[in-house]
Backbone as JSON, one array per atom type, in Angstrom:
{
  "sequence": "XXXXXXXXXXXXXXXXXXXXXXXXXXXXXXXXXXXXXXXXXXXXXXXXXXXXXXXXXXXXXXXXXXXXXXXXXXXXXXXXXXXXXXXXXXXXXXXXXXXXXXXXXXXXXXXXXXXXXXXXXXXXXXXXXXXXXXXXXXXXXXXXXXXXX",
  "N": [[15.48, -3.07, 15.93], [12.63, -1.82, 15.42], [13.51, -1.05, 12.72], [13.41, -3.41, 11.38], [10.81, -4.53, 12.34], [9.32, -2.06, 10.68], [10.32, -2.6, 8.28], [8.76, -5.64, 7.65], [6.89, -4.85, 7.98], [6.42, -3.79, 5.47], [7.02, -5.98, 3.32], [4.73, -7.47, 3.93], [2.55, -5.87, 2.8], [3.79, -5.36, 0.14], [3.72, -8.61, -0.36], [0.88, -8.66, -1.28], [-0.79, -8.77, -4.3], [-0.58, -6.19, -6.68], [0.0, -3.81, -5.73], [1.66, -1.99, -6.0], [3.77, 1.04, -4.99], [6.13, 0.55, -2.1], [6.73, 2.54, 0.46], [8.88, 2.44, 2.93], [8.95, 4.48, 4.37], [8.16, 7.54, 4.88], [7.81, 9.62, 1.85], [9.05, 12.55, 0.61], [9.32, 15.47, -1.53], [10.26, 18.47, -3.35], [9.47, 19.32, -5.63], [6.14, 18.75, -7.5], [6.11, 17.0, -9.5], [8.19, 15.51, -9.25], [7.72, 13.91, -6.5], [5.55, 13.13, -7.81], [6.28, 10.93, -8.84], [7.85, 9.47, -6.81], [5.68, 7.03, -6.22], [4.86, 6.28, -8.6], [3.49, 3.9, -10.94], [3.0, 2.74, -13.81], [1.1, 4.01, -15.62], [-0.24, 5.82, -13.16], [-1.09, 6.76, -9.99], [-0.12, 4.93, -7.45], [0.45, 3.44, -4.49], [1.99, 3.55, -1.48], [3.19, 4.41, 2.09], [4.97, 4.16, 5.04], [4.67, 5.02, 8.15], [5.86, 5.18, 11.78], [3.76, 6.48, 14.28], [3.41, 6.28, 17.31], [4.94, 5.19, 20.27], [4.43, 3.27, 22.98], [5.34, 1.89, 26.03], [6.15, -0.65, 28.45], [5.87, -2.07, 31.48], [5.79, -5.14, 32.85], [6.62, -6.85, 34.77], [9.36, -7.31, 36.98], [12.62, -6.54, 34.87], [11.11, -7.12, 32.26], [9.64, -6.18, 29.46], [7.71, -4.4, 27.59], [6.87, -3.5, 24.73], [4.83, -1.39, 22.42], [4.3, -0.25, 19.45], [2.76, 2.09, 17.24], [1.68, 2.2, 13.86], [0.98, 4.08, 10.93], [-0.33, 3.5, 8.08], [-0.17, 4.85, 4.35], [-2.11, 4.78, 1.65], [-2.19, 5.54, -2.0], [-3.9, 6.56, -4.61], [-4.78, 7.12, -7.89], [-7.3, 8.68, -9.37], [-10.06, 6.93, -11.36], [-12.88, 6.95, -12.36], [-14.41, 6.07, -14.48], [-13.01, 3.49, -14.51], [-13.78, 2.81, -12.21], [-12.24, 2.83, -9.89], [-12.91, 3.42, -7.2], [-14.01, 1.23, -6.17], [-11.79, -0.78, -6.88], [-9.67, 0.01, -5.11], [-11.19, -0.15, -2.5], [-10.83, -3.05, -2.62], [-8.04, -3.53, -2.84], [-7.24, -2.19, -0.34], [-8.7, -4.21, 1.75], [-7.49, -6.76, 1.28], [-5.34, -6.3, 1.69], [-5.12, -5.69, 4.34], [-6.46, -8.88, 4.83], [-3.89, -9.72, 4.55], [-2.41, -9.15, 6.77], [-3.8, -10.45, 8.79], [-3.29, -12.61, 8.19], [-0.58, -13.44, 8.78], [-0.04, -12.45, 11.68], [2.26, -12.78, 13.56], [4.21, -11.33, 11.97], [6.18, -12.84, 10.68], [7.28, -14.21, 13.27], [8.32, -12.05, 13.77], [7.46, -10.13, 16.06], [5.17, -10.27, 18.72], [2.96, -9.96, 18.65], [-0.06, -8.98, 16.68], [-2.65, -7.96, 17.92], [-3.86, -5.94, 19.71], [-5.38, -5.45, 22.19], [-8.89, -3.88, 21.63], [-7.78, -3.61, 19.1], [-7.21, -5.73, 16.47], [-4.92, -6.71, 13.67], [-4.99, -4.73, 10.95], [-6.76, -1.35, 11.06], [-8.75, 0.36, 9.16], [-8.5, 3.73, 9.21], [-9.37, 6.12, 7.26], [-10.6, 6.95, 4.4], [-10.61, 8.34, 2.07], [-11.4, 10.63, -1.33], [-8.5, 12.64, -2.25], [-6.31, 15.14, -3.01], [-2.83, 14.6, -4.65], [0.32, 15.03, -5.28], [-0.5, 16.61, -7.19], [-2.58, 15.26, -8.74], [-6.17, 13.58, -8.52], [-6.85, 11.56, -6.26], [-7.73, 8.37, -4.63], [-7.15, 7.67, -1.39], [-6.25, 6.34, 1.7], [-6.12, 6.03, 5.2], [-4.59, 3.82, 7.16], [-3.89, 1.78, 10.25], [-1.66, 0.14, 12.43], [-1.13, -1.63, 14.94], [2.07, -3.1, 16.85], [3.31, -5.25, 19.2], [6.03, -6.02, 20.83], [7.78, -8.01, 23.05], [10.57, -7.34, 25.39]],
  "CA": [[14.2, -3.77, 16.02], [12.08, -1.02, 14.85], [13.64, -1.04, 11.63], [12.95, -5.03, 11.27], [9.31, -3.75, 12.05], [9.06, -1.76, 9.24], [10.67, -3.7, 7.16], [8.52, -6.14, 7.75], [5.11, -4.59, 7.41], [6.49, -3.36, 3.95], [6.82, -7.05, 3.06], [3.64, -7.8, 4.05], [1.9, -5.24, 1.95], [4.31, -6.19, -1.53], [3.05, -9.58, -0.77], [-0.43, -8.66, -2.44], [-0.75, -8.42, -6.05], [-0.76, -4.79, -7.58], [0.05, -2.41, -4.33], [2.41, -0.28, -6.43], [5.68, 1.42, -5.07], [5.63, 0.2, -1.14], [8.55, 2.65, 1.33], [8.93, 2.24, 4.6], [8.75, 5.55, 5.22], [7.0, 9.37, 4.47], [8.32, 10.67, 0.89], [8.8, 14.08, 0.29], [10.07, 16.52, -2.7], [10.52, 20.42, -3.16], [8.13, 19.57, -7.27], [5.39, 18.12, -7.03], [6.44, 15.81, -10.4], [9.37, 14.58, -8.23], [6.7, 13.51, -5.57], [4.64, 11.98, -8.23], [7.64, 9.57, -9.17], [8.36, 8.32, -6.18], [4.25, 6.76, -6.2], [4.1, 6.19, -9.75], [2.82, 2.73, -11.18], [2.89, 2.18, -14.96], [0.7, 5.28, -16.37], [-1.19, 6.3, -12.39], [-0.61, 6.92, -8.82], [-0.27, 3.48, -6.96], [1.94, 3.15, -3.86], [2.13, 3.65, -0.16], [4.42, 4.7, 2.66], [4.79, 3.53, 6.65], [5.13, 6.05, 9.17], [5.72, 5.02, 13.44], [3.33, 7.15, 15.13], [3.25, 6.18, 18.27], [5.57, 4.21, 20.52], [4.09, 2.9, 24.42], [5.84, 0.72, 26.73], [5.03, -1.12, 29.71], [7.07, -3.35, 32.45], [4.52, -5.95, 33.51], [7.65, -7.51, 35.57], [11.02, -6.88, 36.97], [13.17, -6.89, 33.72], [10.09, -7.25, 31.21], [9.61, -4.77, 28.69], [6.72, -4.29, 26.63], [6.97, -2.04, 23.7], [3.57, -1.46, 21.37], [4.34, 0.32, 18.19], [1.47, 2.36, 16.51], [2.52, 2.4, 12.63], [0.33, 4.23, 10.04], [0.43, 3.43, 6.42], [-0.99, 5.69, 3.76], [-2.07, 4.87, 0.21], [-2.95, 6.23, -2.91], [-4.3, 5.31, -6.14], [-5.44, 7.73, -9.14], [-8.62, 8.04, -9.23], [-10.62, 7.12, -12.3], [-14.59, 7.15, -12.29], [-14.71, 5.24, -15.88], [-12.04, 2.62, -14.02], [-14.65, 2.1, -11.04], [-10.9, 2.68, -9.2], [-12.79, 3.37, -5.75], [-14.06, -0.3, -5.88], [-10.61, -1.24, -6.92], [-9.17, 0.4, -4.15], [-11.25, -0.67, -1.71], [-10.6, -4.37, -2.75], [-6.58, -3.36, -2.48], [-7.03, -2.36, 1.6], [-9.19, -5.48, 2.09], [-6.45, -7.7, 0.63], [-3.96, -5.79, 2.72], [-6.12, -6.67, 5.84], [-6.59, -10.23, 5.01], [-2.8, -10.67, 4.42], [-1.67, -9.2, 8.02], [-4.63, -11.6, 9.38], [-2.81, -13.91, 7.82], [0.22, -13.51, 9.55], [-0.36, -12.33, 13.04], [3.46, -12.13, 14.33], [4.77, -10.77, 10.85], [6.88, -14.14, 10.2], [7.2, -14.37, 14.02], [9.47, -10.69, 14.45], [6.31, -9.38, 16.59], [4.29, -11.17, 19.61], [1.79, -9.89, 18.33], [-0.32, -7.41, 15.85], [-3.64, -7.87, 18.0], [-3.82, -5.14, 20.92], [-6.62, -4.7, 22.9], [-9.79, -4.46, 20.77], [-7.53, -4.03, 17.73], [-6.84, -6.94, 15.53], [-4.53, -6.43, 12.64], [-5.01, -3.29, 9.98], [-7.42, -0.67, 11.1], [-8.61, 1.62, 8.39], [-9.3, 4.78, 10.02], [-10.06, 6.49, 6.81], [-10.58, 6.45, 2.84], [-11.78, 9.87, 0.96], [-10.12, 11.4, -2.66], [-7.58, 13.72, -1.78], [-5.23, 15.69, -4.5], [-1.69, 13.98, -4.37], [0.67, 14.83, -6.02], [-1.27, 17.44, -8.44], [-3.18, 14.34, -9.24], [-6.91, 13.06, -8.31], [-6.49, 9.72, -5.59], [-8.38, 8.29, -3.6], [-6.48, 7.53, -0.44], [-6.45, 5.28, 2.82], [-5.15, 5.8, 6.26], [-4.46, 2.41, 8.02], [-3.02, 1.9, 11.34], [-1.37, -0.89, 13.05], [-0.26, -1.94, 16.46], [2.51, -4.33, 17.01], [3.7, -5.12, 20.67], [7.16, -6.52, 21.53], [8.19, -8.27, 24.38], [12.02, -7.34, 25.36]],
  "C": [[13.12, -3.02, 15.23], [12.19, -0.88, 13.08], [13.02, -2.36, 10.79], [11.19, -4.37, 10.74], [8.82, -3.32, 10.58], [9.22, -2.16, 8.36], [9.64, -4.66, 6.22], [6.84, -6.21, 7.19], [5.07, -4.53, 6.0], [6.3, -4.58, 3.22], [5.91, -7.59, 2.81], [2.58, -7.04, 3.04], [2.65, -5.29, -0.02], [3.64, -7.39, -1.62], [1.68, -9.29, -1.95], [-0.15, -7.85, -3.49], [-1.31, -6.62, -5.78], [-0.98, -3.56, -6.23], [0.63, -1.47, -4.75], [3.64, -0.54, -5.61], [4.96, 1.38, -3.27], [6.83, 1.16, -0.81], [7.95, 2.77, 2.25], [9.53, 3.83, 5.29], [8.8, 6.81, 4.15], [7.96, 9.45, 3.32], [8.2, 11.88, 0.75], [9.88, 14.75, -0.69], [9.58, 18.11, -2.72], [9.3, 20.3, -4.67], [7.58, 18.6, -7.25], [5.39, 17.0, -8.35], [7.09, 15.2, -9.82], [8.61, 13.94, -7.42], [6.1, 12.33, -6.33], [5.19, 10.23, -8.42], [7.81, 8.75, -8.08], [6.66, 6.96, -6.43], [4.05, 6.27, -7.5], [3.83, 4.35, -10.31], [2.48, 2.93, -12.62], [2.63, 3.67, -15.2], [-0.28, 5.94, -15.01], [-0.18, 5.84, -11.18], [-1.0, 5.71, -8.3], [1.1, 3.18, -6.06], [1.4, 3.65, -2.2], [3.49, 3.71, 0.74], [3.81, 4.37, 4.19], [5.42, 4.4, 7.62], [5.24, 5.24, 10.73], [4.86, 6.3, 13.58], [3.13, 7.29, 16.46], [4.34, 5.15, 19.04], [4.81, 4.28, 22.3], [5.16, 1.71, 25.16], [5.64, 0.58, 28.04], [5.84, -2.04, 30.44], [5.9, -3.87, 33.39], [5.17, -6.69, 35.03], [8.7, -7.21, 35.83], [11.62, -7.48, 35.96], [12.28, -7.07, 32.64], [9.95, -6.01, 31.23], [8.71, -5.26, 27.44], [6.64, -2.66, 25.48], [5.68, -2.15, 22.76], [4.15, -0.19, 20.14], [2.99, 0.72, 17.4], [2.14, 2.55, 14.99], [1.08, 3.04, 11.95], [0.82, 3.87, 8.87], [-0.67, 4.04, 5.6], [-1.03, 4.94, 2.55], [-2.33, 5.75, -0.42], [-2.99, 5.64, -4.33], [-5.05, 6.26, -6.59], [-6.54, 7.84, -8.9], [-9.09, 8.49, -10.91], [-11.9, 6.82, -12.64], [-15.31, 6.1, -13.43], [-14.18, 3.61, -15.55], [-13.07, 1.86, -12.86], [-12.98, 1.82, -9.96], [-11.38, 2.54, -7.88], [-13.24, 1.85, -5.53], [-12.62, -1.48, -5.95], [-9.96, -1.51, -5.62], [-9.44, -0.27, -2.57], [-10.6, -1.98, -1.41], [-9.03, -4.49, -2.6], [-6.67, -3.88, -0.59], [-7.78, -3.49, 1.52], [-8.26, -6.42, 1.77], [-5.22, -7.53, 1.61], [-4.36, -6.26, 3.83], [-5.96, -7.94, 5.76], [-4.49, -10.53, 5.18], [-2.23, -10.13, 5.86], [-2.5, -9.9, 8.58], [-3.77, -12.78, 9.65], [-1.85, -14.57, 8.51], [0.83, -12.47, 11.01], [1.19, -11.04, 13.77], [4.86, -12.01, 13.14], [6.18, -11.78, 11.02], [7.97, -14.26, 11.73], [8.33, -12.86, 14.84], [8.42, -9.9, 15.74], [5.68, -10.06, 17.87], [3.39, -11.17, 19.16], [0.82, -8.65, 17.35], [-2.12, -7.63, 16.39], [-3.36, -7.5, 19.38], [-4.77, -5.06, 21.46], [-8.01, -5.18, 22.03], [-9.22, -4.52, 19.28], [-6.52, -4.81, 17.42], [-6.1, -6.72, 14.25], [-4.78, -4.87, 11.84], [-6.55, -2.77, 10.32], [-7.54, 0.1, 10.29], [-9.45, 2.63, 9.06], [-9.79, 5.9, 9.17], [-9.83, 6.79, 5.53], [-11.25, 7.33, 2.28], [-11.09, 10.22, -0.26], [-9.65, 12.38, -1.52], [-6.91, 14.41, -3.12], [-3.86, 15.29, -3.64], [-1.34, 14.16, -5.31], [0.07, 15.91, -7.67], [-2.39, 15.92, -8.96], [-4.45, 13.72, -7.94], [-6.9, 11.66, -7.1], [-7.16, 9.66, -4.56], [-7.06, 7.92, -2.7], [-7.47, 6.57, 0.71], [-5.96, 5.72, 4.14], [-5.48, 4.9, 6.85], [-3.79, 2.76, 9.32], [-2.73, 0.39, 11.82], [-0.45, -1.07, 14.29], [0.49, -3.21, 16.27], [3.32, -4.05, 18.32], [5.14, -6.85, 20.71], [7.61, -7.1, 22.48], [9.86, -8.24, 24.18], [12.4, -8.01, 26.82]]
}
């Protein structure tokens, strides 16, 4: 199920035009060129990865099983000042937002991706970073999706 999940979100974020290299989960390399590769996008850094961070569950009923899934997903994207990339960027996560809006119970694998007070893709936060030996702004998102078993 979990895997579905991920799967699933990954899907959801290829949907929108120009996201780059999407995995469903953390990359890591020993050189930091190897790193850049997995992320890379034509001639710049452009790509994202989907971590689980959290798993809760909950028995509302005898035999009911509630599972909530916290997922982060990270981006990154070059940054180029002449490019106006952080307006780019922004306009990426906003796109990403509208398209899990869009579809709620991620082509119905989910009950639901609106928990509590949060509704679809939370960005919890968007500063440059160095990635990769390379300039990028970055994103961290989060998303809840809750299961009924």
């Amino acid at each position: 199920m979990m895997d579905d999940i991920r799967n699933a979100i990954a899907e959801v974020i290829r949907s929108v035009p120009n996201t780059g290299q999407v995995h469903t989960f953390e990359r890591y390399a020993k050189e930091r060129s190897d790193m850049s590769k997995f992320y890379q996008t034509g001639n710049q850094i452009l790509g994202w990865h989907i971590r689980r961070v959290r798993t809760t569950e909950d028995s509302p009923a005898m035999g009911r099983w509630i599972r909530v899934y916290r997922w982060e997903i990270r981006g990154y994207l070059s940054l180029d000042d002449s490019e106006k990339t952080e307006l780019k960027f922004d306009n990426l996560v906003e796109a990403i937002c509208a398209a899990f809006r869009a579809d709620d119970t991620l082509g119905g694998l989910v009950d639901s991706c609106i928990i509590g007070k949060e509704a679809g893709i939370q960005v919890l936060e968007s500063y440059p970073v160095m990635f990769a030996g390379v300039l990028c702004h970055s994103a961290k998102l989060a998303l809840n999706t809750r299961v009924v078993l």
